[in-house]
PDB file of C-alpha atoms in Angstrom:
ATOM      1  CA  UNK A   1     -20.663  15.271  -6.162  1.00 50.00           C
ATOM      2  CA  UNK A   2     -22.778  13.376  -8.462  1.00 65.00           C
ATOM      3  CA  UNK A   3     -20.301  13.617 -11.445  1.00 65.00           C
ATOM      4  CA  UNK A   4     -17.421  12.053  -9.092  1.00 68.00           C
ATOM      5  CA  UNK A   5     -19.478   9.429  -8.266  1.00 76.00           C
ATOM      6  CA  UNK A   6     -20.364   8.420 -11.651  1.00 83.00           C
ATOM      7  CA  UNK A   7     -16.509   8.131 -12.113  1.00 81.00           C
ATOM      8  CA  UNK A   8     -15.823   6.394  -9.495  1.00 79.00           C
ATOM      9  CA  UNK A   9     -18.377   3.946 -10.019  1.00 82.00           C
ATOM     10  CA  UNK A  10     -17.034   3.826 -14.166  1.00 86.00           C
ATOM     11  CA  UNK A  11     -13.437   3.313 -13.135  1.00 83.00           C
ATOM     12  CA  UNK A  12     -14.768   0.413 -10.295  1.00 79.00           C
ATOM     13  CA  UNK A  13     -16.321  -1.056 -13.066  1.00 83.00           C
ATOM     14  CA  UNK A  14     -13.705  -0.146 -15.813  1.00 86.00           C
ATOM     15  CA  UNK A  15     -11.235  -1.889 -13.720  1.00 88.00           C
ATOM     16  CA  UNK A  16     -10.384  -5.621 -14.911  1.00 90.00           C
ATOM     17  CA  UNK A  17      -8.707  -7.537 -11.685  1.00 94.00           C
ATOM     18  CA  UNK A  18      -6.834 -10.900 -12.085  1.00 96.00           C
ATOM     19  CA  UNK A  19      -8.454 -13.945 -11.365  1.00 96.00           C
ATOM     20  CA  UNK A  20      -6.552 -14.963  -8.700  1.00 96.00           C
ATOM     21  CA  UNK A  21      -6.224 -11.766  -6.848  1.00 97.00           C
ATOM     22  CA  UNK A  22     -10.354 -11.829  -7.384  1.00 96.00           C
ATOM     23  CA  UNK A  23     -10.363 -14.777  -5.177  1.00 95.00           C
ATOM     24  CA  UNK A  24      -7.752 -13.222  -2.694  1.00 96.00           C
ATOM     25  CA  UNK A  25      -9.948 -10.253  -2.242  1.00 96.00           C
ATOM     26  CA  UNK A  26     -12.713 -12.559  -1.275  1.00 95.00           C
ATOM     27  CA  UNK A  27     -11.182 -14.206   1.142  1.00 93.00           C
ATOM     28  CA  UNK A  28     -10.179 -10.692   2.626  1.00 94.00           C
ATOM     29  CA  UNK A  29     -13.563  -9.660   2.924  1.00 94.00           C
ATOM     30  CA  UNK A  30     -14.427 -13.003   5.057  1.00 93.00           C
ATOM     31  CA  UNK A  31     -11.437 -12.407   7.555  1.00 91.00           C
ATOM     32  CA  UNK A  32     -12.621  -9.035   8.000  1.00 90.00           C
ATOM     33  CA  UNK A  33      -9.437  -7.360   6.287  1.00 89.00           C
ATOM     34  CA  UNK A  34     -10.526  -4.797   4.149  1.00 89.00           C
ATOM     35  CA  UNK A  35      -8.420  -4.817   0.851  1.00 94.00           C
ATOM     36  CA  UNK A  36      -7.273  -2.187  -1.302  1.00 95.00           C
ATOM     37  CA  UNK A  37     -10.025  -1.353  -3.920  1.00 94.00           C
ATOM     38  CA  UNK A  38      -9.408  -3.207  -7.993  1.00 95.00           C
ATOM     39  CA  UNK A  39      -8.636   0.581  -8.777  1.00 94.00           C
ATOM     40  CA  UNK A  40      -6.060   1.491  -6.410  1.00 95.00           C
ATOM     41  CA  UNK A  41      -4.474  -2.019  -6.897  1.00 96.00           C
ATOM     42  CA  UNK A  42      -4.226  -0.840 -10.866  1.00 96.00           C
ATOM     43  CA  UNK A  43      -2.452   2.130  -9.887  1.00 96.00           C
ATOM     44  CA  UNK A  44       0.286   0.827  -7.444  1.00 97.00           C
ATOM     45  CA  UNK A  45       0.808  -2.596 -10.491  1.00 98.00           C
ATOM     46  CA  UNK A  46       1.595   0.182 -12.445  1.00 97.00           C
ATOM     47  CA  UNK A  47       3.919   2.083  -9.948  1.00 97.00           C
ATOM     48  CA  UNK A  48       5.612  -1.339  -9.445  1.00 98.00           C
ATOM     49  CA  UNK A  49       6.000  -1.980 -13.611  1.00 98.00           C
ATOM     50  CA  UNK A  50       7.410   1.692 -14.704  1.00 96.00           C
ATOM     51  CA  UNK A  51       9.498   1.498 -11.458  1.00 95.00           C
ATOM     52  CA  UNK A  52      11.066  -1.691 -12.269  1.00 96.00           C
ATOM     53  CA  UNK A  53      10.824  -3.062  -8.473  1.00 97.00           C
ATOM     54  CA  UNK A  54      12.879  -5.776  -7.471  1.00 98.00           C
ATOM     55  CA  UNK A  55      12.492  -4.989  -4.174  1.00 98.00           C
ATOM     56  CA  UNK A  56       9.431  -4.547  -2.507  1.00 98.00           C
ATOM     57  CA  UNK A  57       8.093  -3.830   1.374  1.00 98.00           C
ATOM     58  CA  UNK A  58       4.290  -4.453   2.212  1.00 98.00           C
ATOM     59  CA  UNK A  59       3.302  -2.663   5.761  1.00 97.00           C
ATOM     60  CA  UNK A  60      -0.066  -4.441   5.944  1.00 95.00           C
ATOM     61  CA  UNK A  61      -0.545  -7.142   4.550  1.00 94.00           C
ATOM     62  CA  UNK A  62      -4.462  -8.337   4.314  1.00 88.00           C
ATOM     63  CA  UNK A  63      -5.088 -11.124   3.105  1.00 93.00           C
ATOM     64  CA  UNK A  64      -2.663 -10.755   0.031  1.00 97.00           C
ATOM     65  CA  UNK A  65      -4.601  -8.651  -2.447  1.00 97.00           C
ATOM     66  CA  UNK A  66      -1.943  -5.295  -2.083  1.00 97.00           C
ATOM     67  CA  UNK A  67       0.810  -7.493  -2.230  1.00 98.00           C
ATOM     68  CA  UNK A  68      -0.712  -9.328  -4.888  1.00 98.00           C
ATOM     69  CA  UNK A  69      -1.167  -6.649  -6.841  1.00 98.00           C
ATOM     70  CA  UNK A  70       2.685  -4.941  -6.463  1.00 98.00           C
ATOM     71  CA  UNK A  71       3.660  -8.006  -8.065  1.00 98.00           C
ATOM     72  CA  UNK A  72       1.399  -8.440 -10.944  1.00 97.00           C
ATOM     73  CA  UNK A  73       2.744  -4.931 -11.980  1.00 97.00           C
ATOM     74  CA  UNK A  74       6.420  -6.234 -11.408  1.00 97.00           C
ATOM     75  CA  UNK A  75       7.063 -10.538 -11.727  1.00 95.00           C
ATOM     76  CA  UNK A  76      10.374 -10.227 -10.893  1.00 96.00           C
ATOM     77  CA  UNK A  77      10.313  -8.687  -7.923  1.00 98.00           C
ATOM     78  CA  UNK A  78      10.429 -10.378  -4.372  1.00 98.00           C
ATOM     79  CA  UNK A  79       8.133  -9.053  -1.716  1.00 98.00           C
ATOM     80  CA  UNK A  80       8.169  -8.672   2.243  1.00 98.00           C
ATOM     81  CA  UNK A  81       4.965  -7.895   3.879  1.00 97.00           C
ATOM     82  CA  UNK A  82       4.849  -7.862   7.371  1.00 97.00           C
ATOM     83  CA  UNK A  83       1.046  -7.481   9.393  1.00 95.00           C
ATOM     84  CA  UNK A  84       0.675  -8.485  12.924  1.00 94.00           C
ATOM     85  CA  UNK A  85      -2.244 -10.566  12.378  1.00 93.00           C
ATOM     86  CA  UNK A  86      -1.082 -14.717  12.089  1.00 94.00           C
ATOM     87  CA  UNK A  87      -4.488 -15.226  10.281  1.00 94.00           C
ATOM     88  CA  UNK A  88      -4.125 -12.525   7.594  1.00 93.00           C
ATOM     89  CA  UNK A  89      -0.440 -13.393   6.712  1.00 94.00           C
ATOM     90  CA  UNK A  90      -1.703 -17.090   6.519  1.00 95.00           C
ATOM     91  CA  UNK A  91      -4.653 -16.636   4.174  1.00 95.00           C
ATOM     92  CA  UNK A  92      -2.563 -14.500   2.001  1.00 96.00           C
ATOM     93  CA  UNK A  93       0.581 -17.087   1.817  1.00 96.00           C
ATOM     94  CA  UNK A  94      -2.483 -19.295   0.587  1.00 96.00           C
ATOM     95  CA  UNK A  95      -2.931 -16.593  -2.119  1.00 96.00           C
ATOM     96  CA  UNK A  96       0.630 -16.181  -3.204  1.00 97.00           C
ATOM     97  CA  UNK A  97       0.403 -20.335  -3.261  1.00 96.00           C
ATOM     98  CA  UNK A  98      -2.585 -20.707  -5.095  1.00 95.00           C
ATOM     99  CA  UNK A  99      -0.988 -17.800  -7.768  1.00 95.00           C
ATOM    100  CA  UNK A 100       1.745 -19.913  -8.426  1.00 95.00           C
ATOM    101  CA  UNK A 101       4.346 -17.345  -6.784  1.00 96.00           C
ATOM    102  CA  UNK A 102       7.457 -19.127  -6.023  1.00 95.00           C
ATOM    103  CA  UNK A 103       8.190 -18.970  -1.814  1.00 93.00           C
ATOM    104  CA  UNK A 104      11.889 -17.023  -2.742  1.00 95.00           C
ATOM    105  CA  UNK A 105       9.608 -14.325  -3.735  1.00 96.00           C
ATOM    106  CA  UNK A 106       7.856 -13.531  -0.676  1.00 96.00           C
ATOM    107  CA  UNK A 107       9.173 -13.335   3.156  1.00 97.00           C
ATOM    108  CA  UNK A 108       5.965 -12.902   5.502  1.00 97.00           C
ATOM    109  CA  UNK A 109       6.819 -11.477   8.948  1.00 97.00           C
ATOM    110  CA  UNK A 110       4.529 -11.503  11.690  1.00 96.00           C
ATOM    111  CA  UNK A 111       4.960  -8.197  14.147  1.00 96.00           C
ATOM    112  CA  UNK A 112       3.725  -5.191  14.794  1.00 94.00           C
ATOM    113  CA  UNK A 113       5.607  -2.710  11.907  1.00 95.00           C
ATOM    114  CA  UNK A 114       7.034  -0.267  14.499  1.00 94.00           C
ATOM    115  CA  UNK A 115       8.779  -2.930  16.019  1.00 95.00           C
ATOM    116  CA  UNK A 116      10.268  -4.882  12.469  1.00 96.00           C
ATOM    117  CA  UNK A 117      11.109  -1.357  10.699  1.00 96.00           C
ATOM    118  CA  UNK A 118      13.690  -0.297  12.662  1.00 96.00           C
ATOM    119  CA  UNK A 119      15.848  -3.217  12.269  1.00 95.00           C
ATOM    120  CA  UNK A 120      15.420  -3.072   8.039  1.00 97.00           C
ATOM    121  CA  UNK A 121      18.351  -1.810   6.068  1.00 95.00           C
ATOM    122  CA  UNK A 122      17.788   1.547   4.876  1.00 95.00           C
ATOM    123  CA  UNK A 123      18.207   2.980   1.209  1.00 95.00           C
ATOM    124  CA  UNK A 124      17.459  -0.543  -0.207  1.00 96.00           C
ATOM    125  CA  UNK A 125      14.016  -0.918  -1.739  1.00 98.00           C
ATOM    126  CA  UNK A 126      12.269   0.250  -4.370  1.00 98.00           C
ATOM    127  CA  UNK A 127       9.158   0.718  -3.586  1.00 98.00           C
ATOM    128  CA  UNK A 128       7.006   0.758   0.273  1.00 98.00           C
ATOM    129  CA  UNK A 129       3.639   0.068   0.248  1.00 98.00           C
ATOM    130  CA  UNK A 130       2.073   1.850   3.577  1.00 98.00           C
ATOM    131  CA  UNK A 131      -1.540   0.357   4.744  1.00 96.00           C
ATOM    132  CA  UNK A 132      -1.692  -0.879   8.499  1.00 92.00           C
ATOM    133  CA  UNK A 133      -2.860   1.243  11.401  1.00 90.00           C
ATOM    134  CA  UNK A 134      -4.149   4.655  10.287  1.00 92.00           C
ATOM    135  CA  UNK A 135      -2.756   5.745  14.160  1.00 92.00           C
ATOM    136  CA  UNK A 136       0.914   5.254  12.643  1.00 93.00           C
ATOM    137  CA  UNK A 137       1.151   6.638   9.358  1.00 95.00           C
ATOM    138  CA  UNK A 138       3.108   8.982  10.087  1.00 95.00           C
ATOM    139  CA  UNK A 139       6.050   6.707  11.590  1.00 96.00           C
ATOM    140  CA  UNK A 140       5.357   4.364   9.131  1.00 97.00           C
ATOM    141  CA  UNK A 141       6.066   6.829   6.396  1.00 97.00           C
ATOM    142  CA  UNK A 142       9.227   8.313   8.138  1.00 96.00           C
ATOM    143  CA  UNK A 143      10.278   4.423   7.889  1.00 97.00           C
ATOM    144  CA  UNK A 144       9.281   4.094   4.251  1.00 97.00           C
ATOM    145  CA  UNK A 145      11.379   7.405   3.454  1.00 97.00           C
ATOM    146  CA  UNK A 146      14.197   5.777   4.974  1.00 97.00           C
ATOM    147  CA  UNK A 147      13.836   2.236   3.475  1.00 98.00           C
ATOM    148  CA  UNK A 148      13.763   3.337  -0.167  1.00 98.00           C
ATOM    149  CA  UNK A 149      16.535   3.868  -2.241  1.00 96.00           C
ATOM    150  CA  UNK A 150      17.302   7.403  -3.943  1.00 95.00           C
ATOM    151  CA  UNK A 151      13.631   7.692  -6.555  1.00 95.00           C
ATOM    152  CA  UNK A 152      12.359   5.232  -4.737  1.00 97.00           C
ATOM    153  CA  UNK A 153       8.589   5.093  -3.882  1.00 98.00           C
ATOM    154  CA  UNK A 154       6.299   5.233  -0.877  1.00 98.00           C
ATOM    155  CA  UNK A 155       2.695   4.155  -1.486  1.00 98.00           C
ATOM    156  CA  UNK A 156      -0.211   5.242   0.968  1.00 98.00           C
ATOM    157  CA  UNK A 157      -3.350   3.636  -0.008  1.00 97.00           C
ATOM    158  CA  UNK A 158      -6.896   5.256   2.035  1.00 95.00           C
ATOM    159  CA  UNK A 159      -4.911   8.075   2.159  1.00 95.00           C
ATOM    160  CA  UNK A 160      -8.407  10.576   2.018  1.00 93.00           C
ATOM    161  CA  UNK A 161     -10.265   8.483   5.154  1.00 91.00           C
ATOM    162  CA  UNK A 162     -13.576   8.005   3.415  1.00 88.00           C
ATOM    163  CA  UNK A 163     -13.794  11.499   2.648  1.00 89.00           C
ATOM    164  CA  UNK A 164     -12.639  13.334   6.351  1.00 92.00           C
ATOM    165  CA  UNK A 165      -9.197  14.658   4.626  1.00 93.00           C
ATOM    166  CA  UNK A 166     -11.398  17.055   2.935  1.00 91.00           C
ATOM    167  CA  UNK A 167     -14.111  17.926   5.487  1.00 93.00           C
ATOM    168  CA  UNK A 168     -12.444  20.494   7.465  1.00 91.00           C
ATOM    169  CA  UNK A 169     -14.762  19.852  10.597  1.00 94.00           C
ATOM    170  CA  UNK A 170     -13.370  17.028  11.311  1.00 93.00           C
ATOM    171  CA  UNK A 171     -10.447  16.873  13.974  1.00 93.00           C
ATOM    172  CA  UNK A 172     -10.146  13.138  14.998  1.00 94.00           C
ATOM    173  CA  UNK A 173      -6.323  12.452  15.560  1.00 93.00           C
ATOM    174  CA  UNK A 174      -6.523   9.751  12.303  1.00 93.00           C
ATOM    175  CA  UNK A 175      -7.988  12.359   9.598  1.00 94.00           C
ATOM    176  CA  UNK A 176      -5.413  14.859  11.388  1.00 94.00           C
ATOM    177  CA  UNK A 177      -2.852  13.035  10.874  1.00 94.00           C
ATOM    178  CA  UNK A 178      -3.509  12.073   6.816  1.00 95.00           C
ATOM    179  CA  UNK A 179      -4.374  15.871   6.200  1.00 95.00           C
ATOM    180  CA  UNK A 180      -0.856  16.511   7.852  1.00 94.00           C
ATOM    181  CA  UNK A 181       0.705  13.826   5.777  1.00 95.00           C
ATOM    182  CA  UNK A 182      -0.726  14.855   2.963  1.00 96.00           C
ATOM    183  CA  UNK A 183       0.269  18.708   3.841  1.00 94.00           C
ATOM    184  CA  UNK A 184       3.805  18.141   4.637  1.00 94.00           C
ATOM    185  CA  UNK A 185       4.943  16.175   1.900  1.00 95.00           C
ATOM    186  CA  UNK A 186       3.621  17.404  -0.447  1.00 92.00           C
ATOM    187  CA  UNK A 187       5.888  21.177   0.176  1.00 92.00           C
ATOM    188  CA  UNK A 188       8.299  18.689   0.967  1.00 93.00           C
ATOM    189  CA  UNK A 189      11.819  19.091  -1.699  1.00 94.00           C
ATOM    190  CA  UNK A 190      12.523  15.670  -0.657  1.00 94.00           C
ATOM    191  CA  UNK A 191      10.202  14.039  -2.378  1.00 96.00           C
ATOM    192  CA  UNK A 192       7.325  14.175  -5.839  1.00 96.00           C
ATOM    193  CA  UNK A 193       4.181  13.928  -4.054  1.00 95.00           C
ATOM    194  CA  UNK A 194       0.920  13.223  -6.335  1.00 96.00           C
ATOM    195  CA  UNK A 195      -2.428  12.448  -4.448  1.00 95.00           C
ATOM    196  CA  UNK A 196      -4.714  10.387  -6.282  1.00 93.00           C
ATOM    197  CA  UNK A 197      -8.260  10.418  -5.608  1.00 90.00           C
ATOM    198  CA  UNK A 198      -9.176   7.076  -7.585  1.00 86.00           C
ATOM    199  CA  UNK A 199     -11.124   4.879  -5.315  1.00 83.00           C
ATOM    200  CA  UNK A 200     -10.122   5.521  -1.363  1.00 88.00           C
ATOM    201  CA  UNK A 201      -6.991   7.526  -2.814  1.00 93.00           C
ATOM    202  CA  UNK A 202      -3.635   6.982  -2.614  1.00 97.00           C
ATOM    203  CA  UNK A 203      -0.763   8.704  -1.895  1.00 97.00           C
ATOM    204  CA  UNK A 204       2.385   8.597  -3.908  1.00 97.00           C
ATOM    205  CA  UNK A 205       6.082   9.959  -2.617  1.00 98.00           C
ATOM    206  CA  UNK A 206       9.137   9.145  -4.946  1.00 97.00           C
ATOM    207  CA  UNK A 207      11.871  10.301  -2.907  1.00 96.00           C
ATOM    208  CA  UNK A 208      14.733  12.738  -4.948  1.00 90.00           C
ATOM    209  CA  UNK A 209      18.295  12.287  -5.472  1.00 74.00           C
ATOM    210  CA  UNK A 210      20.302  14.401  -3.713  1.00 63.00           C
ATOM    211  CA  UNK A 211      23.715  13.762  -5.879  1.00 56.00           C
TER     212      UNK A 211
END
């Protein structure tokens, strides 16, 4: 335990975060919004580069720091996050403002996700990035699976809850539900599944061609 922790801390430290997304991630922690760690923001920028995104869906969206991120990795690509908190998807239009990204490049959509999902066309992103209400991410994956194109990519940041994934004692219906998620897809032939454990992990599904 004392090893991975000495990692951790390394790759925290190791990890060199954008100015601007420095000051978003501030502002997160005031509201209360707890953003994605400098590590696991790395990861998904790079997800976003080698995938070439032009098309991008946020299901949480902080204060701006995920989304943020997704589009450091890929400049082109045009971004809608959706969180059903007003405050959080103003403080992180203030972000995208204040990081010169130009409006046609990101749609914010206030609702709860279960209710703006269903009504997205299907088959026609690139990547989904999954981090609002633990309760419903399962749904929210099922939706991502659906919303991606053919090697498209579903992202699920805090994917190991703090550590309860891997503590078999505990039950709650929120670890049960990662350790499912994390269970199913990955013996899943639908999909790649690789589980980072960088920072508060993250959870990667690129979805597989059936032609």
């Amino acid at each position: 335990m004392g090893e991975q922790n000495a990692n951790q801390r390394f790759v925290d430290e190791a990890t060199s975060e954008p100015e601007h997304i420095a000051r978003a991630r501030a502002h997160a922690l005031e509201l209360g919004a707890a953003p994605i760690s400098p590590a696991i923001g790395a990861q998904c920028a790079i997800i976003a580069a080698v995938s070439q995104a032009l098309n991008i869906v946020e299901i949480g969206t902080g204060a701006g720091v995920s989304g943020l991120w997704l589009l450091h990795g890929s400049p082109r690509a045009t971004l809608t996050t959706i969180d059903k908190e007003p405050e959080h998807l103003g403080a992180a239009r203030q972000a995208f403002a204040e990081a010169r990204i130009p409006p046609a490049r990101a749609r914010f959509i206030t609702g709860r996700a279960s209710e703006v999902l269903p009504r997205m066309n299907e088959a026609s992103y690139d990547i989904v990035l999954v981090d609002a209400d633990p309760e419903g991410v399962i749904e929210y994956v099922e939706h991502g699976l659906r919303l991606v194109r053919a090697g498209g990519t579903v992202l699920v940041p805090r994917v190991l809850a703090g550590g309860a994934v891997a503590d078999p004692v505990r039950r709650d219906p929120v670890t049960t539900a990662y350790r499912s998620l994390i269970q199913e897809t990955q013996a899943s032939p639908a999909v790649i599944g690789a589980l980072s454990i960088t920072g508060e992990g993250l959870l990667q599904l690129t979805t597989v061609s059936t032609s």
